[in-house]
mmCIF file of C-alpha atoms in Angstrom:
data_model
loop_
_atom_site.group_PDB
_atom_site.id
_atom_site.type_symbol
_atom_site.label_atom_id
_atom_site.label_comp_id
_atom_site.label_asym_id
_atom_site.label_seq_id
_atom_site.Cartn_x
_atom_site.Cartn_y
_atom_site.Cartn_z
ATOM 1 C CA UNK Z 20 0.000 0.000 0.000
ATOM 2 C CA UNK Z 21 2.986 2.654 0.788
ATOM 3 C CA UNK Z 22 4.575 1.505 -2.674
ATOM 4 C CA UNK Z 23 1.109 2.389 -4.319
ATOM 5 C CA UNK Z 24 0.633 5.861 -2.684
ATOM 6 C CA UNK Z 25 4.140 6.900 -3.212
ATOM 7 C CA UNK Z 26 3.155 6.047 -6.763
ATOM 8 C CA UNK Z 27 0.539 8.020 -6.644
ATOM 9 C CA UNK Z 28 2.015 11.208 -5.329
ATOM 10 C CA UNK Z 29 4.608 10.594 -7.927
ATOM 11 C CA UNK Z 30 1.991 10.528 -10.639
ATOM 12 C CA UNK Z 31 0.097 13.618 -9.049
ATOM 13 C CA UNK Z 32 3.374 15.336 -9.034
ATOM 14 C CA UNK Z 33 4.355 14.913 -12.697
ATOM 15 C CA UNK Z 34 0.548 15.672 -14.122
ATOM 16 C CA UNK Z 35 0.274 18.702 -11.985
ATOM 17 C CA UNK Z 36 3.804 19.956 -12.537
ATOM 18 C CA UNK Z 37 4.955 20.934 -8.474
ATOM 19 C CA UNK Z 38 5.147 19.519 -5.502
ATOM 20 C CA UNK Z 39 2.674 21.988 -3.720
ATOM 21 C CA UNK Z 40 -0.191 21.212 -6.694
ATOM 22 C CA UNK Z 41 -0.082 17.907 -6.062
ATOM 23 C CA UNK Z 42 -0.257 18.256 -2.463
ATOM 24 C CA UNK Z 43 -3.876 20.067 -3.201
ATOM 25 C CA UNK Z 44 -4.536 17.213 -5.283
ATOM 26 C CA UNK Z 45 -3.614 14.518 -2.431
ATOM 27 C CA UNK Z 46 -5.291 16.892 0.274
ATOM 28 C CA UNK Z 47 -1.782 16.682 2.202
ATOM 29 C CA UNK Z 48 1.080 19.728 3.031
ATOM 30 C CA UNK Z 49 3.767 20.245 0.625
ATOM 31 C CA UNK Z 50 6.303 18.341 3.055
ATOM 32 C CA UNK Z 51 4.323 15.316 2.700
ATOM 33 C CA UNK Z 52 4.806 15.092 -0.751
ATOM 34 C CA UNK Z 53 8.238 15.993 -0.921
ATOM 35 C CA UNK Z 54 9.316 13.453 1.820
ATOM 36 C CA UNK Z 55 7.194 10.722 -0.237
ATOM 37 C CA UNK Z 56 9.704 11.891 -3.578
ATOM 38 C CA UNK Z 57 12.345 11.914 -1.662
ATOM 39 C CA UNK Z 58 11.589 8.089 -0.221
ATOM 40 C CA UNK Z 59 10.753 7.115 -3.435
ATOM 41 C CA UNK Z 60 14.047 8.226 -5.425
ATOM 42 C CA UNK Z 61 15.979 6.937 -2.612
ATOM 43 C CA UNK Z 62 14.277 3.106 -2.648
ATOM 44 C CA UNK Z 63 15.046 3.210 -6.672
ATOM 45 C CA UNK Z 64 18.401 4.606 -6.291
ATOM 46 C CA UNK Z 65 18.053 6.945 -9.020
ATOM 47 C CA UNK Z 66 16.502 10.534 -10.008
ATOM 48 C CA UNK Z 67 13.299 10.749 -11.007
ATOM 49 C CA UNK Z 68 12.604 14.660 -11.243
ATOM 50 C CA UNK Z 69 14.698 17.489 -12.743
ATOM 51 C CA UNK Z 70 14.420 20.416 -10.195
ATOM 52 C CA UNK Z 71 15.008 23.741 -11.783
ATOM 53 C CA UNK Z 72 13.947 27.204 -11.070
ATOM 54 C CA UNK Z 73 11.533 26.989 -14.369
ATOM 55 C CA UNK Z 74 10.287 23.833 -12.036
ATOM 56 C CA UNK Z 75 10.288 20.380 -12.467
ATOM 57 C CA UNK Z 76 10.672 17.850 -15.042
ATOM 58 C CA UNK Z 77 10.840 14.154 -15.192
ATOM 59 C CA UNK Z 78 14.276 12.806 -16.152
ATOM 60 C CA UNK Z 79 14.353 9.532 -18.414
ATOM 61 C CA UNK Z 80 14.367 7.871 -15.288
ATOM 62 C CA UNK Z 81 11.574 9.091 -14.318
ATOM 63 C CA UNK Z 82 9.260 9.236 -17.272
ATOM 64 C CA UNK Z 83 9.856 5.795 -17.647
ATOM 65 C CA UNK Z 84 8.707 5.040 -13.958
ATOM 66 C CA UNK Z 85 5.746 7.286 -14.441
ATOM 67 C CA UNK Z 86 4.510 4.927 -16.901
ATOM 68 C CA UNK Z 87 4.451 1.731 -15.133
ATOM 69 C CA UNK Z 88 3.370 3.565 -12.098
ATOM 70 C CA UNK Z 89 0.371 4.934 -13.944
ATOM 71 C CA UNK Z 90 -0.644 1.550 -15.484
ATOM 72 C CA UNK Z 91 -0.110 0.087 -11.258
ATOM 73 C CA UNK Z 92 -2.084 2.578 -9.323
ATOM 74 C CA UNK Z 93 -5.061 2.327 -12.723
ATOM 75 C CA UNK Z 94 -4.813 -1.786 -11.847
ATOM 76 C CA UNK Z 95 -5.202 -1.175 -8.799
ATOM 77 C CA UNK Z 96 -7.956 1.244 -8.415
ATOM 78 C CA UNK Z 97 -9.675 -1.115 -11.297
ATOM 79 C CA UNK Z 98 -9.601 -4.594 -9.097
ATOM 80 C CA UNK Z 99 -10.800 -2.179 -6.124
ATOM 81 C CA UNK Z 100 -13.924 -0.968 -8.451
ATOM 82 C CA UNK Z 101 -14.612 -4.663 -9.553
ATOM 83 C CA UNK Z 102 -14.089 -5.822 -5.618
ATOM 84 C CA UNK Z 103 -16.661 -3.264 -5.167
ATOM 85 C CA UNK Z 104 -19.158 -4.521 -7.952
ATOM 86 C CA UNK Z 105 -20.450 -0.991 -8.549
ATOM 87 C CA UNK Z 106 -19.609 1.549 -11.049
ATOM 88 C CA UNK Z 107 -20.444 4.414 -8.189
ATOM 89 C CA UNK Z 108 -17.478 3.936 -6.440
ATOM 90 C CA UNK Z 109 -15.256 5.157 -8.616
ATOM 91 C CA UNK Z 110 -12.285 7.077 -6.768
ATOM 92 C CA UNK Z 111 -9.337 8.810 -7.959
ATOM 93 C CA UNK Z 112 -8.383 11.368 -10.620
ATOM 94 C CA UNK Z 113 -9.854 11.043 -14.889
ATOM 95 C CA UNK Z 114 -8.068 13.201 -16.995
ATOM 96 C CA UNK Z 115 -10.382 13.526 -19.892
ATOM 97 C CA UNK Z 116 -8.522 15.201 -22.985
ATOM 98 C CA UNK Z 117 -10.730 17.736 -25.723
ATOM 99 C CA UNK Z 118 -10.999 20.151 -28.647
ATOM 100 C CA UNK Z 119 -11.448 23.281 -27.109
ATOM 101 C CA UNK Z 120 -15.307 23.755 -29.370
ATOM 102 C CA UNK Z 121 -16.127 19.970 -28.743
ATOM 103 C CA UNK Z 122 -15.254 20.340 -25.038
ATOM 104 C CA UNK Z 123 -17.259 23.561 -24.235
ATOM 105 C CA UNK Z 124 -20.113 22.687 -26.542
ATOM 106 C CA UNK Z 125 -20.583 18.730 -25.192
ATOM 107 C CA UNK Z 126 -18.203 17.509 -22.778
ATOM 108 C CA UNK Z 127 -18.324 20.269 -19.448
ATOM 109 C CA UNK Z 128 -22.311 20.826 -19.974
ATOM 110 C CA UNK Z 129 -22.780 17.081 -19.307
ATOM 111 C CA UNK Z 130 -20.134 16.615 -16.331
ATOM 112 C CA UNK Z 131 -22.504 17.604 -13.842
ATOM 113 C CA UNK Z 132 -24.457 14.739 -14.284
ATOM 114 C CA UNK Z 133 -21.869 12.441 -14.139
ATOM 115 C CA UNK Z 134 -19.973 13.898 -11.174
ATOM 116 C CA UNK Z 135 -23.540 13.312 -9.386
ATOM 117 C CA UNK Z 136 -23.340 9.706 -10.614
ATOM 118 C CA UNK Z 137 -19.615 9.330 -9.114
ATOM 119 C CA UNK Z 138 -19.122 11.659 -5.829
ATOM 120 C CA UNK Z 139 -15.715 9.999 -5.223
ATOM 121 C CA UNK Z 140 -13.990 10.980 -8.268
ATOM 122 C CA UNK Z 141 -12.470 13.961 -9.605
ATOM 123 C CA UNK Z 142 -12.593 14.979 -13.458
ATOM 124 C CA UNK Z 143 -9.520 17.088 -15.061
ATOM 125 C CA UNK Z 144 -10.717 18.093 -18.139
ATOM 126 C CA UNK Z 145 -7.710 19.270 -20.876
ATOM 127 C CA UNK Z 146 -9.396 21.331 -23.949
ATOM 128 C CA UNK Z 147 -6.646 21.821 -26.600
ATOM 129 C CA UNK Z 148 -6.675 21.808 -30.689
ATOM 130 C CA UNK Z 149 -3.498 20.527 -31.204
ATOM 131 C CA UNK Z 150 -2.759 16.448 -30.750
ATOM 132 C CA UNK Z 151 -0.810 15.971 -27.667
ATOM 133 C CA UNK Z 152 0.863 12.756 -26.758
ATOM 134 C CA UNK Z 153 -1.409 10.753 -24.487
ATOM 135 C CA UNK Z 154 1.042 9.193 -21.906
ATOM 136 C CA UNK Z 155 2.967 12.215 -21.608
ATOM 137 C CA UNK Z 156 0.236 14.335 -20.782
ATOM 138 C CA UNK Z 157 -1.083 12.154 -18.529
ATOM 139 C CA UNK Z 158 -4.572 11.803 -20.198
ATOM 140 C CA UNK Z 159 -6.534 8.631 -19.685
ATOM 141 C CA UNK Z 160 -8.999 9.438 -22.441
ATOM 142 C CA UNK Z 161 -9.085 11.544 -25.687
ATOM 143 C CA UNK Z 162 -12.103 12.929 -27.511
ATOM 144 C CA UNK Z 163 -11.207 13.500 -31.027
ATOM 145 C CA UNK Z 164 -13.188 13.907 -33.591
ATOM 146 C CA UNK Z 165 -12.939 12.399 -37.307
ATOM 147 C CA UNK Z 166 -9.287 12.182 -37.379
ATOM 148 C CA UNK Z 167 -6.654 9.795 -37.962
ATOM 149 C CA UNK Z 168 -5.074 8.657 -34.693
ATOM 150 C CA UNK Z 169 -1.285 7.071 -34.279
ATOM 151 C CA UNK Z 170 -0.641 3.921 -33.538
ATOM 152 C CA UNK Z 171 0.154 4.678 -29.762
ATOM 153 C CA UNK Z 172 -3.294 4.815 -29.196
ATOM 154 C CA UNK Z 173 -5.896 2.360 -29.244
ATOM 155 C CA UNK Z 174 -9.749 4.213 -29.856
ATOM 156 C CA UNK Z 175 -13.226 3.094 -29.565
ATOM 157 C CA UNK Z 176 -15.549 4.722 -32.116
ATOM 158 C CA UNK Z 177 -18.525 6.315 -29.709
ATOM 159 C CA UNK Z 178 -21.041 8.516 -32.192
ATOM 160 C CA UNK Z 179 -21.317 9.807 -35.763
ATOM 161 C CA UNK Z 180 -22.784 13.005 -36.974
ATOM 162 C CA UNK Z 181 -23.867 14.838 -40.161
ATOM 163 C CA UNK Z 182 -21.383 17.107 -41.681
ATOM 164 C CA UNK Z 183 -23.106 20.186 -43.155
ATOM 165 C CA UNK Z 184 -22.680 23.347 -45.048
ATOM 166 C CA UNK Z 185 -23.910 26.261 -42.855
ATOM 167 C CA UNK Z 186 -23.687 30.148 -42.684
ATOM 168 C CA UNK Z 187 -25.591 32.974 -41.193
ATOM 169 C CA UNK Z 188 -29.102 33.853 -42.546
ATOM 170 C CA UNK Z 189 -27.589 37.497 -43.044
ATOM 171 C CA UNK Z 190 -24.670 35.970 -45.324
ATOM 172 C CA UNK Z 191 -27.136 34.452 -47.529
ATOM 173 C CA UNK Z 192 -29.301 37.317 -47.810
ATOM 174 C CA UNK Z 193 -25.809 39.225 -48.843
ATOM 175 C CA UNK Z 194 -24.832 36.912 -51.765
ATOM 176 C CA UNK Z 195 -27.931 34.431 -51.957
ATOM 177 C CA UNK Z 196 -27.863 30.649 -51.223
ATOM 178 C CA UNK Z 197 -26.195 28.522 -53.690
ATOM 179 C CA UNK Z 198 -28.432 25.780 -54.520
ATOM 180 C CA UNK Z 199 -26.055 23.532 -56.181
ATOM 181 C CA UNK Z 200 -21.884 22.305 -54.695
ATOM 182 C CA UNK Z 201 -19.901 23.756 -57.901
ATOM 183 C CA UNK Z 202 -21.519 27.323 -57.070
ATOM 184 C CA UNK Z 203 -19.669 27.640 -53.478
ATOM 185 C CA UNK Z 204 -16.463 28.323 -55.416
ATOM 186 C CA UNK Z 205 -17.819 31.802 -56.200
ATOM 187 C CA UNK Z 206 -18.751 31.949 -52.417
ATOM 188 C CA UNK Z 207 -16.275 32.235 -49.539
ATOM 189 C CA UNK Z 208 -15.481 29.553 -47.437
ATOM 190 C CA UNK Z 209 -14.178 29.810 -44.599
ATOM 191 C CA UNK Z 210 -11.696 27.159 -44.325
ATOM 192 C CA UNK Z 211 -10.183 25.468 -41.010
ATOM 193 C CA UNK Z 212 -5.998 25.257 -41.502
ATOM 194 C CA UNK Z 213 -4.584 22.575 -39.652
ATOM 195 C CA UNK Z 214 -1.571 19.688 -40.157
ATOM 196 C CA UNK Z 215 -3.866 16.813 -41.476
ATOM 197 C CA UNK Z 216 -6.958 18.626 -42.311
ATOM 198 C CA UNK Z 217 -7.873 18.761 -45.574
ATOM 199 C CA UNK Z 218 -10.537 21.310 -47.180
ATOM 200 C CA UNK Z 219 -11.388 19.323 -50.134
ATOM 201 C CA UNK Z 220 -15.647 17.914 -50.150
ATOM 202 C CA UNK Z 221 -17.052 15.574 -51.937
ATOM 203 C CA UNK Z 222 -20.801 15.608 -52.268
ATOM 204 C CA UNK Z 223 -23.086 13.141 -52.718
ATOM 205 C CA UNK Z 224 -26.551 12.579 -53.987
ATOM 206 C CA UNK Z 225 -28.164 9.142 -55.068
ATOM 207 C CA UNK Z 226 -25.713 8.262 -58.137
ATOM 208 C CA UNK Z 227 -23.637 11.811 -58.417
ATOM 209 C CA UNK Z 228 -20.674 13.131 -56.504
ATOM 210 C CA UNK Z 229 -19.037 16.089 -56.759
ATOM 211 C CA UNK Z 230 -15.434 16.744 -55.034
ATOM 212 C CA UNK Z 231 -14.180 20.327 -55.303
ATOM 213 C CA UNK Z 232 -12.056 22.038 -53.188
ATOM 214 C CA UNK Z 233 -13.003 25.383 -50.656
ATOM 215 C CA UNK Z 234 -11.729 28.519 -51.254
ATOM 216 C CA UNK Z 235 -11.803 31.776 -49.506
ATOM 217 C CA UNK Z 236 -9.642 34.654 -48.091
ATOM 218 C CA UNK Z 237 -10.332 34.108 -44.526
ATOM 219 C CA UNK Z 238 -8.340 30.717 -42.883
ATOM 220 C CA UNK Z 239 -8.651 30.331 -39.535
ATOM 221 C CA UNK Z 240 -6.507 27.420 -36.879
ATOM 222 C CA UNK Z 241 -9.217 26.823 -34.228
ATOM 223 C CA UNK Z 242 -12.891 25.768 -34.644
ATOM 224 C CA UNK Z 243 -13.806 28.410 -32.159
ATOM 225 C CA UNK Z 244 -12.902 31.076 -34.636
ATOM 226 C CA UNK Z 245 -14.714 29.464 -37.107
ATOM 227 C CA UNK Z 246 -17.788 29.126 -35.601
ATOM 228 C CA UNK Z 247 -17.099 33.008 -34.699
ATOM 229 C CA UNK Z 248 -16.371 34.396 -38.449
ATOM 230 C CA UNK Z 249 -19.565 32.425 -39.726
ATOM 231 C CA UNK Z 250 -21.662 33.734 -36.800
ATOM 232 C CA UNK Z 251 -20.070 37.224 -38.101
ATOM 233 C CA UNK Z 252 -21.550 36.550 -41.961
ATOM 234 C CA UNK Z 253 -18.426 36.695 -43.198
ATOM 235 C CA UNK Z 254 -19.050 33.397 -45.328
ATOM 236 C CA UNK Z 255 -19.914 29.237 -45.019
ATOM 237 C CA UNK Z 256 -18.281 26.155 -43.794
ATOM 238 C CA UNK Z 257 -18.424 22.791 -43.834
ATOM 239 C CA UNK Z 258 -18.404 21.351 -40.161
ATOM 240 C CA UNK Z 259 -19.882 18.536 -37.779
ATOM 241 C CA UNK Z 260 -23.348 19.198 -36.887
ATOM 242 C CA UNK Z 261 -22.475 19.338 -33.126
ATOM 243 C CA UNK Z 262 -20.454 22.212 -33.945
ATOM 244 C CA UNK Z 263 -23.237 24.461 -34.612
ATOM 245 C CA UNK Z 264 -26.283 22.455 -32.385
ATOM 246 C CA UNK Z 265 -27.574 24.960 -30.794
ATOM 247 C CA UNK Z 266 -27.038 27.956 -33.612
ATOM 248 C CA UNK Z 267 -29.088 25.117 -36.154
ATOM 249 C CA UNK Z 268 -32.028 24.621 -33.745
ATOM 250 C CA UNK Z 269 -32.431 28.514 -32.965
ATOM 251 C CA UNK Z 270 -31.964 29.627 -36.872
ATOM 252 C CA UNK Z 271 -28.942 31.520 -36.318
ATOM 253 C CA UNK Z 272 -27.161 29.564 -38.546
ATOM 254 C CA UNK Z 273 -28.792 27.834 -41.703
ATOM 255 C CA UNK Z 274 -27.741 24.339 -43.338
ATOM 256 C CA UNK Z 275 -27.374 24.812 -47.246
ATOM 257 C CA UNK Z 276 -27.594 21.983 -50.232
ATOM 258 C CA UNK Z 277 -29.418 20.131 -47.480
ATOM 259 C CA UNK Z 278 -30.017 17.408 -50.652
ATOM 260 C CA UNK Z 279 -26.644 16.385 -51.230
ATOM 261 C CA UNK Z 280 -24.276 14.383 -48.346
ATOM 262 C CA UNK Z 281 -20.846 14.741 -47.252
ATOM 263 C CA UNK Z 282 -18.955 11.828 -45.283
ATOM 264 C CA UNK Z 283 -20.366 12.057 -41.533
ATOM 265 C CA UNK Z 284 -18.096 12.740 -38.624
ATOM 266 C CA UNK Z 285 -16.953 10.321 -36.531
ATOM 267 C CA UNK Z 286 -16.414 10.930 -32.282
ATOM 268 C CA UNK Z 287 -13.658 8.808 -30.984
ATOM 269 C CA UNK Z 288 -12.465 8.237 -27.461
ATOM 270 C CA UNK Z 289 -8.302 7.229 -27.603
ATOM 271 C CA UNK Z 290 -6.570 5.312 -25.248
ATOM 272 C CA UNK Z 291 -2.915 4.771 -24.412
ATOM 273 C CA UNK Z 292 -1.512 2.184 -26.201
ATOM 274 C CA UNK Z 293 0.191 -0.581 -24.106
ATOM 275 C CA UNK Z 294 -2.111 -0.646 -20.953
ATOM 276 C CA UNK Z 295 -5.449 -1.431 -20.614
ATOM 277 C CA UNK Z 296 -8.146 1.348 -20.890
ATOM 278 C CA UNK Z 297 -9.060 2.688 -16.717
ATOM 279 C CA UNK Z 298 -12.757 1.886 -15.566
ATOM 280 C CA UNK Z 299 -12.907 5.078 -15.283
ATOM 281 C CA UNK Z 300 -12.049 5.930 -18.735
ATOM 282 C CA UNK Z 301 -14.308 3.245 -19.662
ATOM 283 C CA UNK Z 302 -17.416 4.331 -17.833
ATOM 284 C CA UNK Z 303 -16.656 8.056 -18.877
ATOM 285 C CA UNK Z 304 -17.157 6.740 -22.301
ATOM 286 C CA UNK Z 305 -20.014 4.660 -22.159
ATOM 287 C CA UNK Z 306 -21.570 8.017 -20.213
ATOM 288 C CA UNK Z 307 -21.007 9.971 -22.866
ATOM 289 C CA UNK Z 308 -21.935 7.418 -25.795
ATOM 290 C CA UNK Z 309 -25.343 7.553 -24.251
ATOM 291 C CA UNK Z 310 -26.064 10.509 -23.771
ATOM 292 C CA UNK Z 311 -25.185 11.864 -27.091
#
């Protein structure tokens, strides 16, 4: 049990970056934590933190102890849940990884519910555009959505939406609706730059397709802007339906060439590679698969 919580503070000390965060984390003092570090590096004979006046950082050491102490103290807390036999004790710390849009739009409204549902456990939630590495960030889950994922992760497909053509009602009374795909190339797109993201459609109806590429003055790196610019009537864009929920239901954003279909959009939760997926990752997923 002292092997387990001094992997534990470990942990909390590398995901929260210092000694005193962690100590929050643990709901001990500072000392504590330090002391337990201290122990720790001592028993292994090595060093396992970097301690700089910019802070700390693992050392090779250390990162590689932070992985097999992670996959433990998950184990462990997993045979305790099963011992248990109920989902509603789950303890410890879920560090859910986000888009920023996805997370503000789906992920935080819904948390409420399922912090009810688990009193014991805390939620971190990380909301960032770019693709971080899972393991070193410390994230037991990552909701991504219709992208390619690297083989250090394993994923579990969890929903699918429409992918639509929308802009503002005030656009389209500007410079009218087109009614047909090859007439958005005399409207402007506003196109989402990113490594990996392409801004080519192909549209479908019955026996037809169409694939043309968007094309517009206005590029923007972050969905959030996006949403923003079209909001603005400052032209269309093709994006997930979930993106602009609430805009579609209250008409302040319309869906154009509603008769033709681009490839949906897939929601997938990623794992670390090389350990088995938490229960609390697991039953953070199968929350969130149902109620979407």
């Amino acid at each position: 049990m002292d092997r387990l919580m001094a992997m534990n503070t470990f942990i909390r000390v590398i995901e929260t970056g210092s000694f005193s965060a962690a100590a929050r984390h643990l709901r001990v003092g500072q000392p504590a934590v330090s002391k337990a570090i201290a122990q720790l590096e001592e028993r292994l004979g090595v060093r396992l933190l970097s301690r700089t006046t910019r802070g700390l950082s693992p050392t090779d050491a250390g990162v590689s102890f932070y992985e097999g102490a992670k996959r433990a103290v998950d184990e462990a807390d997993e045979a305790e849940n099963t011992a248990r036999g109920t989902a509603a004790a789950l303890t410890g710390l879920l560090r859910i990884g986000t888009s920023v849009t996805f997370g503000r739009l789906h992920v935080v409204p819904r948390l409420k519910a399922f912090l009810d549902a688990h009193p014991r456990l805390d939620v971190e939630v990380a909301m960032d555009d770019r693709n971080v590495d899972l393991v070193e960030e410390g994230v037991d889950v990552m909701l991504r959505l219709g992208e390619s994922f690297a083989p250090a992760h394993i994923g579990r497909k969890i929903a699918t939406c429409r992918r639509l053509v929308v802009a503002a009602p005030s656009y389209l009374a500007r410079e009218g609706e087109p009614i047909a795909p090859d007439e958005l190339s005399r409207h402007e797109a506003i196109l989402f730059v990113r490594a990996g993201t392409s801004n080519r459609w192909t549209f479908r109806r019955g026996a037809e397709e169409v694939s043309l590429a968007g094309q517009g003055r206005l590029r923007v790196t972050s969905a959030e802007g996006i949403r923003e610019a079209v909001l603005a009537g400052i032209g269309f864009t093709v994006g997930s339906e979930w993106m602009f929920d609430a805009e579609l239901r209250s008409g302040a954003v319309r869906p154009i060439l509603v008769d033709w279909a681009l490839p949906p959009v897939e929601l997938w939760a990623l794992f670390p590679a090389g350990r088995k997926a938490s229960v609390r990752a697991r039953t953070f997923v199968e929350f969130l698969a149902s109620s979407l």
